[in-house]
mmCIF file of N, CA, C and O in Angstrom:
data_model
loop_
_atom_site.group_PDB
_atom_site.id
_atom_site.type_symbol
_atom_site.label_atom_id
_atom_site.label_comp_id
_atom_site.label_asym_id
_atom_site.label_seq_id
_atom_site.Cartn_x
_atom_site.Cartn_y
_atom_site.Cartn_z
ATOM 1 N N UNK A 1382 53.713 52.119 193.918
ATOM 2 C CA UNK A 1382 53.042 51.457 192.812
ATOM 3 C C UNK A 1382 52.698 52.478 191.725
ATOM 4 O O UNK A 1382 52.091 53.499 192.003
ATOM 5 N N UNK A 1383 53.075 52.186 190.495
ATOM 6 C CA UNK A 1383 52.725 53.104 189.407
ATOM 7 C C UNK A 1383 51.237 53.022 189.076
ATOM 8 O O UNK A 1383 50.609 51.963 189.205
ATOM 9 N N UNK A 1384 50.702 54.129 188.637
ATOM 10 C CA UNK A 1384 49.288 54.164 188.270
ATOM 11 C C UNK A 1384 49.080 53.509 186.903
ATOM 12 O O UNK A 1384 50.032 53.243 186.168
ATOM 13 N N UNK A 1385 47.824 53.283 186.562
ATOM 14 C CA UNK A 1385 47.511 52.669 185.275
ATOM 15 C C UNK A 1385 47.873 53.594 184.118
ATOM 16 O O UNK A 1385 48.303 53.134 183.062
ATOM 17 N N UNK A 1386 47.717 54.904 184.334
ATOM 18 C CA UNK A 1386 48.091 55.867 183.293
ATOM 19 C C UNK A 1386 49.588 55.822 183.021
ATOM 20 O O UNK A 1386 50.021 55.850 181.865
ATOM 21 N N UNK A 1387 50.371 55.758 184.086
ATOM 22 C CA UNK A 1387 51.824 55.708 183.928
ATOM 23 C C UNK A 1387 52.245 54.443 183.189
ATOM 24 O O UNK A 1387 53.106 54.491 182.297
ATOM 25 N N UNK A 1388 51.639 53.325 183.528
ATOM 26 C CA UNK A 1388 51.968 52.064 182.854
ATOM 27 C C UNK A 1388 51.587 52.133 181.377
ATOM 28 O O UNK A 1388 52.354 51.689 180.510
ATOM 29 N N UNK A 1389 50.432 52.712 181.080
ATOM 30 C CA UNK A 1389 49.996 52.831 179.680
ATOM 31 C C UNK A 1389 50.936 53.732 178.886
ATOM 32 O O UNK A 1389 51.295 53.414 177.746
ATOM 33 N N UNK A 1390 51.345 54.841 179.483
ATOM 34 C CA UNK A 1390 52.271 55.758 178.797
ATOM 35 C C UNK A 1390 53.617 55.089 178.575
ATOM 36 O O UNK A 1390 54.208 55.186 177.496
ATOM 37 N N UNK A 1391 54.112 54.380 179.591
ATOM 38 C CA UNK A 1391 55.404 53.698 179.444
ATOM 39 C C UNK A 1391 55.339 52.605 178.385
ATOM 40 O O UNK A 1391 56.296 52.415 177.621
ATOM 41 N N UNK A 1392 54.233 51.887 178.316
ATOM 42 C CA UNK A 1392 54.081 50.876 177.268
ATOM 43 C C UNK A 1392 54.064 51.521 175.884
ATOM 44 O O UNK A 1392 54.660 50.992 174.945
ATOM 45 N N UNK A 1393 53.399 52.670 175.768
ATOM 46 C CA UNK A 1393 53.361 53.374 174.481
ATOM 47 C C UNK A 1393 54.752 53.875 174.102
ATOM 48 O O UNK A 1393 55.162 53.773 172.947
ATOM 49 N N UNK A 1394 55.490 54.410 175.081
ATOM 50 C CA UNK A 1394 56.864 54.865 174.819
ATOM 51 C C UNK A 1394 57.719 53.696 174.361
ATOM 52 O O UNK A 1394 58.510 53.814 173.417
ATOM 53 N N UNK A 1395 57.561 52.553 175.000
ATOM 54 C CA UNK A 1395 58.346 51.373 174.639
ATOM 55 C C UNK A 1395 58.027 50.917 173.218
ATOM 56 O O UNK A 1395 58.929 50.587 172.449
ATOM 57 N N UNK A 1396 56.754 50.929 172.845
ATOM 58 C CA UNK A 1396 56.377 50.543 171.480
ATOM 59 C C UNK A 1396 56.928 51.524 170.453
ATOM 60 O O UNK A 1396 57.424 51.119 169.390
ATOM 61 N N UNK A 1397 56.853 52.820 170.753
ATOM 62 C CA UNK A 1397 57.370 53.833 169.826
ATOM 63 C C UNK A 1397 58.875 53.677 169.672
ATOM 64 O O UNK A 1397 59.413 53.730 168.562
ATOM 65 N N UNK A 1398 59.565 53.475 170.787
ATOM 66 C CA UNK A 1398 61.022 53.331 170.725
ATOM 67 C C UNK A 1398 61.422 52.045 169.995
ATOM 68 O O UNK A 1398 62.408 52.029 169.258
ATOM 69 N N UNK A 1399 60.668 50.989 170.173
ATOM 70 C CA UNK A 1399 60.964 49.738 169.480
ATOM 71 C C UNK A 1399 60.799 49.907 167.973
ATOM 72 O O UNK A 1399 61.578 49.382 167.187
ATOM 73 N N UNK A 1400 59.772 50.675 167.579
ATOM 74 C CA UNK A 1400 59.509 50.907 166.155
ATOM 75 C C UNK A 1400 60.549 51.842 165.539
ATOM 76 O O UNK A 1400 61.015 51.604 164.426
ATOM 77 N N UNK A 1401 60.913 52.907 166.258
ATOM 78 C CA UNK A 1401 61.880 53.896 165.762
ATOM 79 C C UNK A 1401 62.867 54.254 166.879
ATOM 80 O O UNK A 1401 62.615 55.176 167.651
ATOM 81 N N UNK A 1402 63.979 53.553 166.997
ATOM 82 C CA UNK A 1402 64.919 53.825 168.095
ATOM 83 C C UNK A 1402 65.657 55.157 167.973
ATOM 84 O O UNK A 1402 66.284 55.594 168.929
ATOM 85 N N UNK A 1403 65.552 55.826 166.842
ATOM 86 C CA UNK A 1403 66.256 57.099 166.681
ATOM 87 C C UNK A 1403 65.440 58.290 167.181
ATOM 88 O O UNK A 1403 65.947 59.404 167.187
ATOM 89 N N UNK A 1404 64.192 58.082 167.599
ATOM 90 C CA UNK A 1404 63.361 59.188 168.071
ATOM 91 C C UNK A 1404 63.856 59.679 169.423
ATOM 92 O O UNK A 1404 64.137 58.884 170.321
ATOM 93 N N UNK A 1405 63.943 61.002 169.560
ATOM 94 C CA UNK A 1405 64.335 61.585 170.831
ATOM 95 C C UNK A 1405 63.081 61.909 171.647
ATOM 96 O O UNK A 1405 61.973 61.532 171.285
ATOM 97 N N UNK A 1406 63.266 62.601 172.768
ATOM 98 C CA UNK A 1406 62.176 62.878 173.696
ATOM 99 C C UNK A 1406 61.066 63.676 173.024
ATOM 100 O O UNK A 1406 59.875 63.360 173.161
ATOM 101 N N UNK A 1407 61.430 64.701 172.281
ATOM 102 C CA UNK A 1407 60.423 65.565 171.669
ATOM 103 C C UNK A 1407 59.631 64.840 170.590
ATOM 104 O O UNK A 1407 58.426 65.025 170.455
ATOM 105 N N UNK A 1408 60.296 64.002 169.844
ATOM 106 C CA UNK A 1408 59.601 63.254 168.792
ATOM 107 C C UNK A 1408 58.674 62.209 169.403
ATOM 108 O O UNK A 1408 57.559 62.003 168.917
ATOM 109 N N UNK A 1409 59.107 61.569 170.480
ATOM 110 C CA UNK A 1409 58.248 60.601 171.154
ATOM 111 C C UNK A 1409 57.040 61.300 171.756
ATOM 112 O O UNK A 1409 55.924 60.774 171.727
ATOM 113 N N UNK A 1410 57.235 62.509 172.275
ATOM 114 C CA UNK A 1410 56.102 63.273 172.814
ATOM 115 C C UNK A 1410 55.072 63.552 171.724
ATOM 116 O O UNK A 1410 53.867 63.407 171.935
ATOM 117 N N UNK A 1411 55.536 63.903 170.528
ATOM 118 C CA UNK A 1411 54.617 64.152 169.415
ATOM 119 C C UNK A 1411 53.861 62.883 169.027
ATOM 120 O O UNK A 1411 52.665 62.923 168.728
ATOM 121 N N UNK A 1412 54.564 61.753 169.043
ATOM 122 C CA UNK A 1412 53.908 60.489 168.722
ATOM 123 C C UNK A 1412 52.876 60.123 169.784
ATOM 124 O O UNK A 1412 51.815 59.587 169.469
ATOM 125 N N UNK A 1413 53.181 60.410 171.052
ATOM 126 C CA UNK A 1413 52.213 60.155 172.123
ATOM 127 C C UNK A 1413 50.972 61.028 171.956
ATOM 128 O O UNK A 1413 49.855 60.581 172.203
ATOM 129 N N UNK A 1414 51.165 62.266 171.522
ATOM 130 C CA UNK A 1414 50.023 63.155 171.281
ATOM 131 C C UNK A 1414 49.152 62.605 170.157
ATOM 132 O O UNK A 1414 47.925 62.709 170.208
ATOM 133 N N UNK A 1415 49.782 62.018 169.140
ATOM 134 C CA UNK A 1415 49.017 61.413 168.048
ATOM 135 C C UNK A 1415 48.196 60.227 168.534
ATOM 136 O O UNK A 1415 47.116 59.946 168.009
ATOM 137 N N UNK A 1416 48.730 59.517 169.557
ATOM 138 C CA UNK A 1416 48.022 58.359 170.101
ATOM 139 C C UNK A 1416 46.942 58.748 171.104
ATOM 140 O O UNK A 1416 46.213 57.885 171.589
ATOM 141 N N UNK A 1417 46.872 60.026 171.453
ATOM 142 C CA UNK A 1417 45.815 60.484 172.342
ATOM 143 C C UNK A 1417 46.265 60.833 173.745
ATOM 144 O O UNK A 1417 45.448 61.181 174.588
ATOM 145 N N UNK A 1418 47.548 60.752 174.029
ATOM 146 C CA UNK A 1418 48.082 61.132 175.343
ATOM 147 C C UNK A 1418 48.435 62.616 175.302
ATOM 148 O O UNK A 1418 49.594 62.999 175.196
ATOM 149 N N UNK A 1419 47.421 63.477 175.405
ATOM 150 C CA UNK A 1419 47.628 64.912 175.239
ATOM 151 C C UNK A 1419 48.158 65.595 176.494
ATOM 152 O O UNK A 1419 48.665 66.705 176.417
ATOM 153 N N UNK A 1420 48.057 64.976 177.640
ATOM 154 C CA UNK A 1420 48.475 65.606 178.889
ATOM 155 C C UNK A 1420 49.916 65.250 179.251
ATOM 156 O O UNK A 1420 50.345 65.465 180.366
ATOM 157 N N UNK A 1421 50.661 64.714 178.301
ATOM 158 C CA UNK A 1421 52.037 64.294 178.543
ATOM 159 C C UNK A 1421 52.969 65.367 178.017
ATOM 160 O O UNK A 1421 52.860 65.785 176.870
ATOM 161 N N UNK A 1422 53.903 65.808 178.849
ATOM 162 C CA UNK A 1422 54.859 66.822 178.455
ATOM 163 C C UNK A 1422 56.240 66.234 178.204
ATOM 164 O O UNK A 1422 56.499 65.053 178.438
ATOM 165 N N UNK A 1423 57.131 67.085 177.742
ATOM 166 C CA UNK A 1423 58.487 66.664 177.401
ATOM 167 C C UNK A 1423 59.247 66.167 178.622
ATOM 168 O O UNK A 1423 59.952 65.159 178.559
ATOM 169 N N UNK A 1424 59.103 66.857 179.745
ATOM 170 C CA UNK A 1424 59.840 66.471 180.948
ATOM 171 C C UNK A 1424 59.365 65.132 181.496
ATOM 172 O O UNK A 1424 60.166 64.332 181.975
ATOM 173 N N UNK A 1425 58.065 64.881 181.416
ATOM 174 C CA UNK A 1425 57.540 63.604 181.881
ATOM 175 C C UNK A 1425 58.034 62.465 181.003
ATOM 176 O O UNK A 1425 58.436 61.408 181.498
ATOM 177 N N UNK A 1426 58.030 62.690 179.688
ATOM 178 C CA UNK A 1426 58.523 61.669 178.761
ATOM 179 C C UNK A 1426 59.996 61.406 179.026
ATOM 180 O O UNK A 1426 60.440 60.247 179.054
ATOM 181 N N UNK A 1427 60.763 62.459 179.265
ATOM 182 C CA UNK A 1427 62.186 62.292 179.542
ATOM 183 C C UNK A 1427 62.402 61.490 180.823
ATOM 184 O O UNK A 1427 63.249 60.597 180.870
ATOM 185 N N UNK A 1428 61.622 61.790 181.856
ATOM 186 C CA UNK A 1428 61.773 61.064 183.124
ATOM 187 C C UNK A 1428 61.410 59.593 182.955
ATOM 188 O O UNK A 1428 62.120 58.706 183.437
ATOM 189 N N UNK A 1429 60.328 59.319 182.236
ATOM 190 C CA UNK A 1429 59.932 57.934 182.010
ATOM 191 C C UNK A 1429 60.988 57.193 181.187
ATOM 192 O O UNK A 1429 61.286 56.032 181.461
ATOM 193 N N UNK A 1430 61.555 57.859 180.192
ATOM 194 C CA UNK A 1430 62.593 57.214 179.390
ATOM 195 C C UNK A 1430 63.829 56.911 180.231
ATOM 196 O O UNK A 1430 64.452 55.863 180.072
ATOM 197 N N UNK A 1431 64.193 57.804 181.136
ATOM 198 C CA UNK A 1431 65.337 57.563 182.012
ATOM 199 C C UNK A 1431 65.048 56.417 182.978
ATOM 200 O O UNK A 1431 65.930 55.597 183.243
ATOM 201 N N UNK A 1432 63.828 56.352 183.492
ATOM 202 C CA UNK A 1432 63.466 55.254 184.381
ATOM 203 C C UNK A 1432 63.521 53.911 183.667
ATOM 204 O O UNK A 1432 63.873 52.897 184.263
ATOM 205 N N UNK A 1433 63.179 53.905 182.395
ATOM 206 C CA UNK A 1433 63.155 52.670 181.619
ATOM 207 C C UNK A 1433 64.490 52.392 180.923
ATOM 208 O O UNK A 1433 64.620 51.397 180.201
ATOM 209 N N UNK A 1434 65.482 53.244 181.115
ATOM 210 C CA UNK A 1434 66.797 53.141 180.461
ATOM 211 C C UNK A 1434 66.667 53.095 178.942
ATOM 212 O O UNK A 1434 67.284 52.281 178.262
ATOM 213 N N UNK A 1435 65.862 54.004 178.402
ATOM 214 C CA UNK A 1435 65.679 54.120 176.955
ATOM 215 C C UNK A 1435 66.399 55.376 176.496
ATOM 216 O O UNK A 1435 66.185 56.460 177.025
ATOM 217 N N UNK A 1436 67.272 55.208 175.502
ATOM 218 C CA UNK A 1436 68.005 56.336 174.932
ATOM 219 C C UNK A 1436 67.884 56.275 173.423
ATOM 220 O O UNK A 1436 67.810 55.199 172.837
ATOM 221 N N UNK A 1437 67.888 57.443 172.794
ATOM 222 C CA UNK A 1437 67.797 57.462 171.343
ATOM 223 C C UNK A 1437 69.097 56.929 170.756
ATOM 224 O O UNK A 1437 70.169 57.046 171.332
ATOM 225 N N UNK A 1438 68.983 56.327 169.615
ATOM 226 C CA UNK A 1438 70.110 55.699 168.948
ATOM 227 C C UNK A 1438 70.279 56.364 167.597
ATOM 228 O O UNK A 1438 69.383 56.326 166.750
ATOM 229 N N UNK A 1439 71.410 57.023 167.408
ATOM 230 C CA UNK A 1439 71.668 57.683 166.143
ATOM 231 C C UNK A 1439 73.169 57.646 165.886
ATOM 232 O O UNK A 1439 73.964 57.544 166.811
ATOM 233 N N UNK A 1440 73.593 57.711 164.621
ATOM 234 C CA UNK A 1440 75.014 57.633 164.312
ATOM 235 C C UNK A 1440 75.757 58.883 164.764
ATOM 236 O O UNK A 1440 75.217 59.985 164.750
ATOM 237 N N UNK A 1441 76.984 58.695 165.145
ATOM 238 C CA UNK A 1441 77.823 59.808 165.538
ATOM 239 C C UNK A 1441 78.410 60.504 164.325
ATOM 240 O O UNK A 1441 78.165 60.120 163.177
ATOM 241 N N UNK A 1442 79.226 61.516 164.537
ATOM 242 C CA UNK A 1442 79.795 62.262 163.415
ATOM 243 C C UNK A 1442 80.894 61.481 162.703
ATOM 244 O O UNK A 1442 81.640 60.720 163.322
ATOM 245 N N UNK A 1443 80.960 61.663 161.387
ATOM 246 C CA UNK A 1443 82.047 61.155 160.549
ATOM 247 C C UNK A 1443 82.211 59.643 160.610
ATOM 248 O O UNK A 1443 83.325 59.138 160.550
ATOM 249 N N UNK A 1444 81.134 58.901 160.696
ATOM 250 C CA UNK A 1444 81.259 57.452 160.726
ATOM 251 C C UNK A 1444 81.545 56.871 159.351
ATOM 252 O O UNK A 1444 81.973 55.725 159.248
ATOM 253 N N UNK A 1445 81.330 57.653 158.315
ATOM 254 C CA UNK A 1445 81.595 57.142 156.979
ATOM 255 C C UNK A 1445 83.074 57.291 156.598
ATOM 256 O O UNK A 1445 83.521 56.713 155.613
ATOM 257 N N UNK A 1446 83.837 58.042 157.375
ATOM 258 C CA UNK A 1446 85.260 58.216 157.083
ATOM 259 C C UNK A 1446 86.069 57.096 157.730
ATOM 260 O O UNK A 1446 85.752 56.629 158.812
ATOM 261 N N UNK A 1447 87.126 56.702 157.066
ATOM 262 C CA UNK A 1447 87.983 55.665 157.621
ATOM 263 C C UNK A 1447 88.892 56.258 158.680
ATOM 264 O O UNK A 1447 89.292 57.416 158.608
ATOM 265 N N UNK A 1448 89.234 55.471 159.643
ATOM 266 C CA UNK A 1448 90.139 55.913 160.692
ATOM 267 C C UNK A 1448 91.562 55.986 160.140
ATOM 268 O O UNK A 1448 91.953 55.204 159.273
ATOM 269 N N UNK A 1449 92.343 56.937 160.639
ATOM 270 C CA UNK A 1449 93.706 57.112 160.140
ATOM 271 C C UNK A 1449 94.570 55.904 160.446
ATOM 272 O O UNK A 1449 95.411 55.519 159.649
ATOM 273 N N UNK A 1450 94.369 55.275 161.604
ATOM 274 C CA UNK A 1450 95.223 54.146 161.961
ATOM 275 C C UNK A 1450 94.985 52.952 161.043
ATOM 276 O O UNK A 1450 95.891 52.162 160.802
ATOM 277 N N UNK A 1451 93.784 52.847 160.473
ATOM 278 C CA UNK A 1451 93.522 51.753 159.533
ATOM 279 C C UNK A 1451 94.296 51.995 158.247
ATOM 280 O O UNK A 1451 94.908 51.090 157.694
ATOM 281 N N UNK A 1452 94.287 53.256 157.769
ATOM 282 C CA UNK A 1452 95.009 53.574 156.535
ATOM 283 C C UNK A 1452 96.509 53.366 156.723
ATOM 284 O O UNK A 1452 97.187 52.847 155.844
ATOM 285 N N UNK A 1453 97.047 53.757 157.875
ATOM 286 C CA UNK A 1453 98.477 53.576 158.142
ATOM 287 C C UNK A 1453 98.796 52.088 158.227
ATOM 288 O O UNK A 1453 99.791 51.631 157.678
ATOM 289 N N UNK A 1454 97.938 51.328 158.890
ATOM 290 C CA UNK A 1454 98.144 49.882 159.009
ATOM 291 C C UNK A 1454 98.109 49.189 157.662
ATOM 292 O O UNK A 1454 98.889 48.267 157.415
ATOM 293 N N UNK A 1455 97.260 49.635 156.751
ATOM 294 C CA UNK A 1455 97.195 49.031 155.417
ATOM 295 C C UNK A 1455 98.446 49.338 154.616
ATOM 296 O O UNK A 1455 98.957 48.491 153.898
ATOM 297 N N UNK A 1456 98.969 50.568 154.745
ATOM 298 C CA UNK A 1456 100.202 50.908 154.022
ATOM 299 C C UNK A 1456 101.367 50.060 154.509
ATOM 300 O O UNK A 1456 102.163 49.578 153.731
ATOM 301 N N UNK A 1457 101.467 49.913 155.828
ATOM 302 C CA UNK A 1457 102.568 49.112 156.392
ATOM 303 C C UNK A 1457 102.414 47.651 155.984
ATOM 304 O O UNK A 1457 103.399 46.970 155.712
ATOM 305 N N UNK A 1458 101.193 47.160 155.942
ATOM 306 C CA UNK A 1458 100.978 45.777 155.562
ATOM 307 C C UNK A 1458 101.338 45.551 154.093
ATOM 308 O O UNK A 1458 101.888 44.520 153.733
ATOM 309 N N UNK A 1459 101.082 46.541 153.226
ATOM 310 C CA UNK A 1459 101.432 46.426 151.812
ATOM 311 C C UNK A 1459 102.946 46.476 151.608
ATOM 312 O O UNK A 1459 103.478 45.834 150.719
ATOM 313 N N UNK A 1460 103.659 47.225 152.447
ATOM 314 C CA UNK A 1460 105.115 47.319 152.320
ATOM 315 C C UNK A 1460 105.799 46.018 152.724
ATOM 316 O O UNK A 1460 106.842 45.674 152.211
ATOM 317 N N UNK A 1461 105.190 45.283 153.642
ATOM 318 C CA UNK A 1461 105.792 44.041 154.130
ATOM 319 C C UNK A 1461 105.749 42.985 153.038
ATOM 320 O O UNK A 1461 106.704 42.232 152.842
ATOM 321 N N UNK A 1462 104.670 42.942 152.265
ATOM 322 C CA UNK A 1462 104.544 41.900 151.249
ATOM 323 C C UNK A 1462 105.211 42.290 150.004
ATOM 324 O O UNK A 1462 105.558 42.874 149.308
#
């Protein structure tokens, strides 16, 4: 059975992640410190996030560039018409 402190910390992590899904472990730890959870460390936050299946969400590299196969497909489609 989880303790009341663990449940409170996990609820706070869930609220922070819901508000800002791009925050990583260290940023969530800083937000928890702002909320008054000063005895929480990075490793504990990471373990709780893994238990809750929470992962940071951020864009990967070069997502603004078009894929080469799309450009080739468009050229071939223009040649057909």
